[in-house]
C-alpha positions as protocol buffer text, in pm:
chain_id: "A"
residue {
  index: 1
  type: MET
  ca { x: 5135 y: 7666 z: 22668 }
}
residue {
  index: 2
  type: THR
  ca { x: 4908 y: 7562 z: 22962 }
}
residue {
  index: 3
  type: GLU
  ca { x: 4536 y: 7509 z: 22952 }
}
residue {
  index: 4
  type: ASN
  ca { x: 4472 y: 7854 z: 23092 }
}
residue {
  index: 5
  type: GLY
  ca { x: 4681 y: 8018 z: 22823 }
}
residue {
  index: 6
  type: GLU
  ca { x: 5004 y: 8065 z: 23025 }
}
residue {
  index: 7
  type: ARG
  ca { x: 5323 y: 8019 z: 22838 }
}
residue {
  index: 8
  type: THR
  ca { x: 5687 y: 7927 z: 22907 }
}
residue {
  index: 9
  type: PHE
  ca { x: 6002 y: 8064 z: 22744 }
}
residue {
  index: 10
  type: ALA
  ca { x: 6304 y: 7915 z: 22574 }
}
residue {
  index: 11
  type: PHE
  ca { x: 6585 y: 8125 z: 22426 }
}
residue {
  index: 12
  type: ALA
  ca { x: 6857 y: 8068 z: 22153 }
}
residue {
  index: 13
  type: ARG
  ca { x: 7042 y: 8392 z: 22211 }
}
residue {
  index: 14
  type: LYS
  ca { x: 7426 y: 8359 z: 22250 }
}
residue {
  index: 15
  type: LEU
  ca { x: 7585 y: 8610 z: 22020 }
}
residue {
  index: 16
  type: GLY
  ca { x: 7233 y: 8717 z: 21907 }
}
residue {
  index: 17
  type: ALA
  ca { x: 7185 y: 9035 z: 21707 }
}
residue {
  index: 18
  type: ASP
  ca { x: 6991 y: 9181 z: 22003 }
}
residue {
  index: 19
  type: THR
  ca { x: 7296 y: 9171 z: 22235 }
}
residue {
  index: 20
  type: ARG
  ca { x: 7540 y: 9303 z: 21995 }
}
residue {
  index: 21
  type: LEU
  ca { x: 7398 y: 9651 z: 21927 }
}
residue {
  index: 22
  type: TRP
  ca { x: 7640 y: 9927 z: 21970 }
}
residue {
  index: 23
  type: PHE
  ca { x: 7548 y: 10289 z: 22035 }
}
residue {
  index: 24
  type: LYS
  ca { x: 7717 y: 10412 z: 21716 }
}
residue {
  index: 25
  type: GLU
  ca { x: 7458 y: 10202 z: 21528 }
}
residue {
  index: 26
  type: VAL
  ca { x: 7166 y: 10381 z: 21700 }
}
residue {
  index: 27
  type: ASN
  ca { x: 6956 y: 10629 z: 21506 }
}
residue {
  index: 28
  type: THR
  ca { x: 7008 y: 10913 z: 21749 }
}
residue {
  index: 29
  type: ALA
  ca { x: 6799 y: 11167 z: 21546 }
}
residue {
  index: 30
  type: LEU
  ca { x: 6495 y: 10949 z: 21608 }
}
residue {
  index: 31
  type: ILE
  ca { x: 6568 y: 10941 z: 21981 }
}
residue {
  index: 32
  type: LYS
  ca { x: 6593 y: 11322 z: 22002 }
}
residue {
  index: 33
  type: ASN
  ca { x: 6254 y: 11367 z: 21846 }
}
residue {
  index: 34
  type: THR
  ca { x: 6050 y: 11113 z: 22053 }
}
residue {
  index: 35
  type: LYS
  ca { x: 5802 y: 11193 z: 22327 }
}
residue {
  index: 36
  type: VAL
  ca { x: 5839 y: 10860 z: 22497 }
}
residue {
  index: 37
  type: PHE
  ca { x: 6139 y: 10635 z: 22518 }
}
residue {
  index: 38
  type: HIS
  ca { x: 6039 y: 10275 z: 22621 }
}
residue {
  index: 39
  type: VAL
  ca { x: 6296 y: 10024 z: 22744 }
}
residue {
  index: 40
  type: GLY
  ca { x: 6290 y: 9680 z: 22885 }
}
residue {
  index: 41
  type: SER
  ca { x: 6532 y: 9479 z: 23096 }
}
residue {
  index: 42
  type: LEU
  ca { x: 6631 y: 9220 z: 22839 }
}
residue {
  index: 43
  type: SER
  ca { x: 6874 y: 9456 z: 22683 }
}
residue {
  index: 44
  type: LEU
  ca { x: 7058 y: 9477 z: 23022 }
}
residue {
  index: 45
  type: THR
  ca { x: 7172 y: 9120 z: 23019 }
}
residue {
  index: 46
  type: ASP
  ca { x: 7492 y: 9159 z: 22801 }
}
residue {
  index: 47
  type: GLU
  ca { x: 7730 y: 9404 z: 22654 }
}
residue {
  index: 48
  type: PRO
  ca { x: 7759 y: 9598 z: 22426 }
}
residue {
  index: 49
  type: VAL
  ca { x: 7374 y: 9635 z: 22427 }
}
residue {
  index: 50
  type: ARG
  ca { x: 7359 y: 9723 z: 22795 }
}
residue {
  index: 51
  type: THR
  ca { x: 7582 y: 10025 z: 22763 }
}
residue {
  index: 52
  type: THR
  ca { x: 7407 y: 10112 z: 22446 }
}
residue {
  index: 53
  type: THR
  ca { x: 7065 y: 10097 z: 22633 }
}
residue {
  index: 54
  type: PHE
  ca { x: 7174 y: 10334 z: 22901 }
}
residue {
  index: 55
  type: GLU
  ca { x: 7343 y: 10580 z: 22659 }
}
residue {
  index: 56
  type: ALA
  ca { x: 7018 y: 10588 z: 22449 }
}
residue {
  index: 57
  type: VAL
  ca { x: 6799 y: 10646 z: 22766 }
}
residue {
  index: 58
  type: LYS
  ca { x: 7024 y: 10934 z: 22867 }
}
residue {
  index: 59
  type: LEU
  ca { x: 7000 y: 11091 z: 22540 }
}
residue {
  index: 60
  type: ALA
  ca { x: 6614 y: 11052 z: 22543 }
}
residue {
  index: 61
  type: LYS
  ca { x: 6592 y: 11197 z: 22869 }
}
residue {
  index: 62
  type: LYS
  ca { x: 6823 y: 11496 z: 22779 }
}
residue {
  index: 63
  type: ALA
  ca { x: 6596 y: 11566 z: 22476 }
}
residue {
  index: 64
  type: GLY
  ca { x: 6290 y: 11586 z: 22690 }
}
residue {
  index: 65
  type: ALA
  ca { x: 6127 y: 11242 z: 22647 }
}
residue {
  index: 66
  type: PHE
  ca { x: 5983 y: 11069 z: 22941 }
}
residue {
  index: 67
  type: ILE
  ca { x: 6122 y: 10719 z: 23000 }
}
residue {
  index: 68
  type: SER
  ca { x: 5893 y: 10419 z: 23014 }
}
residue {
  index: 69
  type: TYR
  ca { x: 6042 y: 10107 z: 23173 }
}
residue {
  index: 70
  type: ASP
  ca { x: 5900 y: 9748 z: 23167 }
}
residue {
  index: 71
  type: PRO
  ca { x: 6139 y: 9498 z: 23339 }
}
residue {
  index: 72
  type: ASN
  ca { x: 6081 y: 9134 z: 23241 }
}
residue {
  index: 73
  type: TYR
  ca { x: 6240 y: 8866 z: 23438 }
}
residue {
  index: 74
  type: ARG
  ca { x: 6350 y: 8569 z: 23220 }
}
residue {
  index: 75
  type: GLU
  ca { x: 6556 y: 8338 z: 23434 }
}
residue {
  index: 76
  type: PRO
  ca { x: 6740 y: 8156 z: 23153 }
}
residue {
  index: 77
  type: LEU
  ca { x: 6898 y: 8491 z: 23033 }
}
residue {
  index: 78
  type: TRP
  ca { x: 7061 y: 8582 z: 23361 }
}
residue {
  index: 79
  type: GLU
  ca { x: 7386 y: 8452 z: 23528 }
}
residue {
  index: 80
  type: ASN
  ca { x: 7189 y: 8423 z: 23847 }
}
residue {
  index: 81
  type: LYS
  ca { x: 6892 y: 8586 z: 24033 }
}
residue {
  index: 82
  type: GLU
  ca { x: 7107 y: 8823 z: 24219 }
}
residue {
  index: 83
  type: VAL
  ca { x: 7262 y: 8965 z: 23907 }
}
residue {
  index: 84
  type: ALA
  ca { x: 6926 y: 8995 z: 23736 }
}
residue {
  index: 85
  type: MET
  ca { x: 6783 y: 9191 z: 24040 }
}
residue {
  index: 86
  type: ALA
  ca { x: 7081 y: 9439 z: 24024 }
}
residue {
  index: 87
  type: ARG
  ca { x: 7077 y: 9504 z: 23662 }
}
residue {
  index: 88
  type: MET
  ca { x: 6690 y: 9527 z: 23645 }
}
residue {
  index: 89
  type: GLN
  ca { x: 6695 y: 9778 z: 23934 }
}
residue {
  index: 90
  type: SER
  ca { x: 6974 y: 9983 z: 23770 }
}
residue {
  index: 91
  type: MET
  ca { x: 6736 y: 10138 z: 23542 }
}
residue {
  index: 92
  type: ILE
  ca { x: 6485 y: 10261 z: 23801 }
}
residue {
  index: 93
  type: SER
  ca { x: 6659 y: 10596 z: 23860 }
}
residue {
  index: 94
  type: TYR
  ca { x: 6616 y: 10692 z: 23497 }
}
residue {
  index: 95
  type: ALA
  ca { x: 6243 y: 10586 z: 23463 }
}
residue {
  index: 96
  type: ASP
  ca { x: 5952 y: 10830 z: 23484 }
}
residue {
  index: 97
  type: MET
  ca { x: 5704 y: 10539 z: 23453 }
}
residue {
  index: 98
  type: ILE
  ca { x: 5747 y: 10171 z: 23546 }
}
residue {
  index: 99
  type: LYS
  ca { x: 5522 y: 9879 z: 23477 }
}
residue {
  index: 100
  type: ILE
  ca { x: 5590 y: 9560 z: 23667 }
}
residue {
  index: 101
  type: SER
  ca { x: 5380 y: 9247 z: 23729 }
}
residue {
  index: 102
  type: ASP
  ca { x: 5291 y: 9120 z: 24080 }
}
residue {
  index: 103
  type: GLU
  ca { x: 5554 y: 8847 z: 24030 }
}
residue {
  index: 104
  type: GLU
  ca { x: 5821 y: 9099 z: 23978 }
}
residue {
  index: 105
  type: THR
  ca { x: 5760 y: 9323 z: 24295 }
}
residue {
  index: 106
  type: ASN
  ca { x: 6022 y: 9164 z: 24514 }
}
residue {
  index: 107
  type: LEU
  ca { x: 6276 y: 9160 z: 24225 }
}
residue {
  index: 108
  type: MET
  ca { x: 6247 y: 9526 z: 24169 }
}
residue {
  index: 109
  type: THR
  ca { x: 6200 y: 9622 z: 24535 }
}
residue {
  index: 110
  type: SER
  ca { x: 6232 y: 9462 z: 24880 }
}
residue {
  index: 111
  type: TYR
  ca { x: 5861 y: 9436 z: 24896 }
}
residue {
  index: 112
  type: ALA
  ca { x: 5649 y: 9151 z: 24771 }
}
residue {
  index: 113
  type: GLU
  ca { x: 5305 y: 9328 z: 24825 }
}
residue {
  index: 114
  type: PRO
  ca { x: 5212 y: 9525 z: 24516 }
}
residue {
  index: 115
  type: LYS
  ca { x: 5092 y: 9847 z: 24692 }
}
residue {
  index: 116
  type: GLU
  ca { x: 5419 y: 9856 z: 24904 }
}
residue {
  index: 117
  type: ALA
  ca { x: 5640 y: 9805 z: 24615 }
}
residue {
  index: 118
  type: ALA
  ca { x: 5463 y: 10069 z: 24416 }
}
residue {
  index: 119
  type: GLU
  ca { x: 5472 y: 10316 z: 24690 }
}
residue {
  index: 120
  type: TYR
  ca { x: 5844 y: 10253 z: 24739 }
}
residue {
  index: 121
  type: LEU
  ca { x: 5912 y: 10325 z: 24372 }
}
residue {
  index: 122
  type: ILE
  ca { x: 5715 y: 10642 z: 24382 }
}
residue {
  index: 123
  type: GLY
  ca { x: 5911 y: 10734 z: 24695 }
}
residue {
  index: 124
  type: ILE
  ca { x: 6255 y: 10707 z: 24510 }
}
residue {
  index: 125
  type: GLY
  ca { x: 6128 y: 10926 z: 24219 }
}
residue {
  index: 126
  type: VAL
  ca { x: 5927 y: 10732 z: 23974 }
}
residue {
  index: 127
  type: LYS
  ca { x: 5621 y: 10931 z: 23863 }
}
residue {
  index: 128
  type: VAL
  ca { x: 5377 y: 10660 z: 23773 }
}
residue {
  index: 129
  type: VAL
  ca { x: 5383 y: 10298 z: 23864 }
}
residue {
  index: 130
  type: ALA
  ca { x: 5148 y: 10021 z: 23741 }
}
residue {
  index: 131
  type: VAL
  ca { x: 5151 y: 9665 z: 23899 }
}
residue {
  index: 132
  type: THR
  ca { x: 4957 y: 9425 z: 23687 }
}
residue {
  index: 133
  type: LEU
  ca { x: 4754 y: 9175 z: 23875 }
}
residue {
  index: 134
  type: GLY
  ca { x: 4649 y: 8929 z: 23613 }
}
residue {
  index: 135
  type: ALA
  ca { x: 4273 y: 8883 z: 23593 }
}
residue {
  index: 136
  type: LYS
  ca { x: 4234 y: 9112 z: 23892 }
}
residue {
  index: 137
  type: GLY
  ca { x: 4342 y: 9422 z: 23685 }
}
residue {
  index: 138
  type: VAL
  ca { x: 4612 y: 9661 z: 23776 }
}
residue {
  index: 139
  type: LEU
  ca { x: 4724 y: 9873 z: 24072 }
}
residue {
  index: 140
  type: ILE
  ca { x: 4814 y: 10236 z: 23958 }
}
residue {
  index: 141
  type: CYS
  ca { x: 5014 y: 10455 z: 24181 }
}
residue {
  index: 142
  type: ASN
  ca { x: 5147 y: 10806 z: 24181 }
}
residue {
  index: 143
  type: GLU
  ca { x: 5217 y: 11079 z: 24444 }
}
residue {
  index: 144
  type: GLN
  ca { x: 4845 y: 11130 z: 24514 }
}
residue {
  index: 145
  type: GLY
  ca { x: 4808 y: 10762 z: 24625 }
}
residue {
  index: 146
  type: SER
  ca { x: 4712 y: 10432 z: 24459 }
}
residue {
  index: 147
  type: MET
  ca { x: 4399 y: 10262 z: 24325 }
}
residue {
  index: 148
  type: THR
  ca { x: 4324 y: 9926 z: 24190 }
}
residue {
  index: 149
  type: VAL
  ca { x: 4154 y: 9920 z: 23844 }
}
residue {
  index: 150
  type: PRO
  ca { x: 3949 y: 9603 z: 23777 }
}
residue {
  index: 151
  type: GLY
  ca { x: 4012 y: 9391 z: 23469 }
}
residue {
  index: 152
  type: PHE
  ca { x: 3757 y: 9257 z: 23223 }
}
residue {
  index: 153
  type: GLU
  ca { x: 3628 y: 8905 z: 23200 }
}
residue {
  index: 154
  type: SER
  ca { x: 3795 y: 8725 z: 22914 }
}
residue {
  index: 155
  type: LYS
  ca { x: 3791 y: 8383 z: 22747 }
}
residue {
  index: 156
  type: VAL
  ca { x: 4168 y: 8335 z: 22770 }
}
residue {
  index: 157
  type: ILE
  ca { x: 4342 y: 8153 z: 22492 }
}
residue {
  index: 158
  type: ASP
  ca { x: 4695 y: 8289 z: 22498 }
}
residue {
  index: 159
  type: THR
  ca { x: 4834 y: 8538 z: 22760 }
}
residue {
  index: 160
  type: THR
  ca { x: 5134 y: 8634 z: 22540 }
}
residue {
  index: 161
  type: GLY
  ca { x: 5149 y: 9017 z: 22516 }
}
residue {
  index: 162
  type: ALA
  ca { x: 4902 y: 9093 z: 22785 }
}
residue {
  index: 163
  type: GLY
  ca { x: 5122 y: 9306 z: 22978 }
}
residue {
  index: 164
  type: ASP
  ca { x: 5283 y: 9468 z: 22681 }
}
residue {
  index: 165
  type: SER
  ca { x: 4940 y: 9545 z: 22524 }
}
residue {
  index: 166
  type: PHE
  ca { x: 4811 y: 9699 z: 22849 }
}
residue {
  index: 167
  type: TRP
  ca { x: 5114 y: 9923 z: 22886 }
}
residue {
  index: 168
  type: GLY
  ca { x: 5115 y: 10022 z: 22525 }
}
residue {
  index: 169
  type: ALA
  ca { x: 4751 y: 10122 z: 22542 }
}
residue {
  index: 170
  type: PHE
  ca { x: 4802 y: 10302 z: 22871 }
}
residue {
  index: 171
  type: VAL
  ca { x: 5086 y: 10506 z: 22749 }
}
residue {
  index: 172
  type: SER
  ca { x: 4904 y: 10589 z: 22421 }
}
residue {
  index: 173
  type: GLN
  ca { x: 4630 y: 10751 z: 22622 }
}
residue {
  index: 174
  type: MET
  ca { x: 4886 y: 10952 z: 22817 }
}
residue {
  index: 175
  type: ILE
  ca { x: 5043 y: 11079 z: 22484 }
}
residue {
  index: 176
  type: LYS
  ca { x: 4709 y: 11153 z: 22340 }
}
residue {
  index: 177
  type: ASN
  ca { x: 4619 y: 11380 z: 22625 }
}
residue {
  index: 178
  type: GLY
  ca { x: 4952 y: 11566 z: 22606 }
}
residue {
  index: 179
  type: GLU
  ca { x: 5060 y: 11589 z: 22965 }
}
residue {
  index: 180
  type: GLN
  ca { x: 5372 y: 11471 z: 23146 }
}
residue {
  index: 181
  type: PRO
  ca { x: 5340 y: 11166 z: 23366 }
}
residue {
  index: 182
  type: GLN
  ca { x: 5359 y: 11375 z: 23686 }
}
residue {
  index: 183
  type: GLU
  ca { x: 5083 y: 11611 z: 23583 }
}
residue {
  index: 184
  type: TYR
  ca { x: 4804 y: 11354 z: 23569 }
}
residue {
  index: 185
  type: THR
  ca { x: 4579 y: 11294 z: 23865 }
}
residue {
  index: 186
  type: LEU
  ca { x: 4526 y: 10957 z: 24003 }
}
residue {
  index: 187
  type: GLU
  ca { x: 4163 y: 10942 z: 23860 }
}
residue {
  index: 188
  type: GLU
  ca { x: 4305 y: 11023 z: 23509 }
}
residue {
  index: 189
  type: LEU
  ca { x: 4548 y: 10752 z: 23528 }
}
residue {
  index: 190
  type: GLY
  ca { x: 4276 y: 10522 z: 23639 }
}
residue {
  index: 191
  type: LYS
  ca { x: 4087 y: 10594 z: 23313 }
}
residue {
  index: 192
  type: PHE
  ca { x: 4394 y: 10526 z: 23100 }
}
residue {
  index: 193
  type: ALA
  ca { x: 4444 y: 10204 z: 23297 }
}
residue {
  index: 194
  type: ARG
  ca { x: 4081 y: 10092 z: 23220 }
}
residue {
  index: 195
  type: TYR
  ca { x: 4145 y: 10155 z: 22860 }
}
residue {
  index: 196
  type: GLY
  ca { x: 4464 y: 9943 z: 22890 }
}
residue {
  index: 197
  type: ASN
  ca { x: 4275 y: 9671 z: 23066 }
}
residue {
  index: 198
  type: ALA
  ca { x: 4018 y: 9648 z: 22795 }
}
residue {
  index: 199
  type: VAL
  ca { x: 4303 y: 9612 z: 22537 }
}
residue {
  index: 200
  type: ALA
  ca { x: 4475 y: 9341 z: 22724 }
}
residue {
  index: 201
  type: SER
  ca { x: 4145 y: 9151 z: 22788 }
}
residue {
  index: 202
  type: LEU
  ca { x: 4097 y: 9134 z: 22417 }
}
residue {
  index: 203
  type: CYS
  ca { x: 4459 y: 9038 z: 22343 }
}
residue {
  index: 204
  type: VAL
  ca { x: 4435 y: 8735 z: 22553 }
}
residue {
  index: 205
  type: GLU
  ca { x: 4137 y: 8613 z: 22357 }
}
residue {
  index: 206
  type: ARG
  ca { x: 4354 y: 8556 z: 22058 }
}
residue {
  index: 207
  type: ARG
  ca { x: 4671 y: 8378 z: 21983 }
}
residue {
  index: 208
  type: GLY
  ca { x: 4993 y: 8572 z: 21939 }
}
residue {
  index: 209
  type: GLY
  ca { x: 5126 y: 8879 z: 22119 }
}
residue {
  index: 210
  type: ILE
  ca { x: 5107 y: 9103 z: 21804 }
}
residue {
  index: 211
  type: SER
  ca { x: 4832 y: 8930 z: 21601 }
}
residue {
  index: 212
  type: GLY
  ca { x: 4624 y: 8947 z: 21921 }
}
residue {
  index: 213
  type: ILE
  ca { x: 4625 y: 9327 z: 21939 }
}
residue {
  index: 214
  type: PRO
  ca { x: 4271 y: 9443 z: 21892 }
}
residue {
  index: 215
  type: ASP
  ca { x: 4121 y: 9721 z: 21680 }
}
residue {
  index: 216
  type: GLU
  ca { x: 4011 y: 10041 z: 21868 }
}
residue {
  index: 217
  type: LYS
  ca { x: 3649 y: 9983 z: 21776 }
}
residue {
  index: 218
  type: ASP
  ca { x: 3657 y: 9652 z: 21966 }
}
residue {
  index: 219
  type: VAL
  ca { x: 3822 y: 9817 z: 22262 }
}
residue {
  index: 220
  type: LEU
  ca { x: 3559 y: 10093 z: 22274 }
}
residue {
  index: 221
  type: GLU
  ca { x: 3287 y: 9819 z: 22255 }
}
residue {
  index: 222
  type: ARG
  ca { x: 3451 y: 9641 z: 22562 }
}
residue {
  index: 223
  type: LEU
  ca { x: 3475 y: 9960 z: 22750 }
}
residue {
  index: 224
  type: LYS
  ca { x: 3097 y: 9969 z: 22745 }
}
residue {
  index: 225
  type: ASN
  ca { x: 3103 y: 9670 z: 22975 }
}
residue {
  index: 226
  type: LYS
  ca { x: 3098 y: 9730 z: 23346 }
}
């Protein structure tokens, strides 16, 4: 881990349990009763879990869940960058909501600039796009346009889980308010993003992606800050 809390990744994964999941092993009853089905791209690297992932997503979508997608590019897990891009992009057509980082824009689209990448994804059918911008906050985009929601000042210790905690908090607010992704205004999405930014800003002040997740009372206290 670097002095500013950034981390590097190493994997011991060949024939790991996460790549060997078959669809017959999936609890389909649980999927049929979910409001949001969240998926990442690490399950798209190998079979049989890649096919299992798509089958699960199709089942969730058929059952009325909205699909949340957070692609994560981890170079050591892929044969090469071209394969990674193709596999990561293969989930876009199923996704109602996508979160990417500003380092992944040109992996998921042909655009490097966050606003252009987000607008492209909206243009091909995604309902809500969030592009995380590190300490600068997040760019939120839907059919109404886009807006940048500033982040909060943090004493960064460990950035592990920052994006995940942001997205989990963002989606939790959507669920709490009970509408489908396409039914929210850009301003409403901005409020959800601010909540997510507050959660992420607290997460990076502690070590560990899970142990760093804050209590809601701490989040509400941080939201009081301008």
